[in-house]
Coordinates of C-alpha atoms in Angstrom, one line a residue:
X1 CA -4.0 4.6 -20.7
X2 CA -3.6 4.3 -24.2
X3 CA -0.5 7.0 -23.3
X4 CA 0.8 3.8 -21.2
X5 CA -0.6 1.1 -22.7
X6 CA -2.2 -1.9 -20.1
X7 CA 1.5 -4.0 -20.0
X8 CA 1.6 -7.4 -21.5
X9 CA -1.5 -9.6 -20.4
X10 CA -0.2 -13.4 -19.1
X11 CA -3.3 -16.2 -18.3
X12 CA -2.6 -17.4 -14.5
X13 CA -4.2 -18.7 -11.5
X14 CA -5.1 -17.4 -8.4
X15 CA -2.5 -20.0 -6.7
X16 CA 0.0 -18.9 -10.0
X17 CA -0.4 -15.3 -8.8
X18 CA 0.2 -15.8 -5.0
X19 CA 3.4 -17.2 -5.9
X20 CA 4.7 -14.2 -7.9
X21 CA 3.4 -11.9 -5.1
X22 CA 5.9 -14.5 -2.6
X23 CA 8.8 -14.0 -4.6
X24 CA 8.5 -10.3 -5.3
X25 CA 10.3 -7.4 -3.7
X26 CA 9.2 -4.2 -2.9
X27 CA 11.4 -1.5 -4.5
X28 CA 9.7 1.3 -2.4
X29 CA 11.9 3.7 -1.2
X30 CA 11.3 5.0 2.3
X31 CA 10.3 8.5 2.3
X32 CA 9.0 10.7 5.3
X33 CA 6.6 13.3 4.4
X34 CA 8.4 16.4 6.2
X35 CA 4.9 18.3 6.2
X36 CA 3.2 15.1 7.4
X37 CA 1.0 16.9 10.4
X38 CA 1.2 14.0 12.5
X39 CA 5.0 13.6 12.5
X40 CA 4.9 9.8 11.0
X41 CA 8.1 8.5 9.8
X42 CA 9.1 4.8 8.5
X43 CA 8.5 2.1 10.5
X44 CA 6.1 3.7 12.4
X45 CA 3.1 1.5 12.1
X46 CA -0.2 2.5 11.1
X47 CA -4.0 1.5 10.0
X48 CA -5.6 2.7 6.8
X49 CA -9.0 2.8 5.7
X50 CA -11.3 4.5 3.8
X51 CA -12.8 7.6 4.9
X52 CA -16.2 7.1 3.4
X53 CA -17.5 3.2 2.7
X54 CA -15.6 -0.3 3.1
X55 CA -14.0 1.2 6.3
X56 CA -11.8 -1.9 6.8
X57 CA -8.8 -1.4 8.5
X58 CA -5.1 -2.2 6.6
X59 CA -2.3 -2.5 9.4
X60 CA 1.0 -2.0 9.0
X61 CA 4.6 -0.4 8.5
X62 CA 5.0 2.6 6.8
X63 CA 7.4 2.9 3.7
X64 CA 6.5 5.7 2.2
X65 CA 4.3 9.2 2.5
X66 CA 3.6 12.4 0.8
X67 CA 0.7 14.3 0.2
X68 CA -0.7 12.1 -2.6
X69 CA -0.3 8.4 -1.3
X70 CA 0.9 6.3 1.3
X71 CA 2.3 3.1 1.0
X72 CA 2.6 0.2 4.1
X73 CA 4.7 -3.2 4.3
X74 CA 1.9 -5.5 5.5
X75 CA 2.2 -9.3 5.9
X76 CA 0.0 -11.5 3.7
X77 CA -0.3 -15.7 5.0
X78 CA -0.9 -16.0 1.1
X79 CA 1.3 -13.4 -0.4
X80 CA 4.0 -12.9 1.8
X81 CA 5.0 -9.2 2.6
X82 CA 3.5 -6.6 0.1
X83 CA 3.8 -3.1 -0.3
X84 CA 0.5 -1.7 -0.5
X85 CA -0.2 1.9 -2.0
X86 CA -3.4 4.4 -1.3
X87 CA -4.0 7.3 -1.9
X88 CA -4.6 10.0 1.0
X89 CA -7.5 11.3 -0.6
X90 CA -10.6 9.6 0.6
X91 CA -8.4 7.6 3.7
X92 CA -7.6 8.0 6.8
X93 CA -4.5 6.5 8.6
X94 CA -4.2 6.1 12.6
X95 CA -2.0 4.8 14.4
X96 CA -1.5 1.7 14.5

């Protein structure tokens, strides 16, 4: 963290943070993992959950995946469309 820094901190309310998320756009570039054993590709519906605890599933549309990471786009009533990134290690990815 010391090498990359902590960014610029600006105090804000939870409502202000939701407004920032609602007005933001994703820069995630759709990418297909050519080695995905299940043949998943951007646009597929998936559900992601931890494989050990906190197993609540997060459902959405696959945007990006590789051996280290998976990103899905989902819609939240308060934040709008968001792209959520998960590590592959420790997470299950199921058809959604």
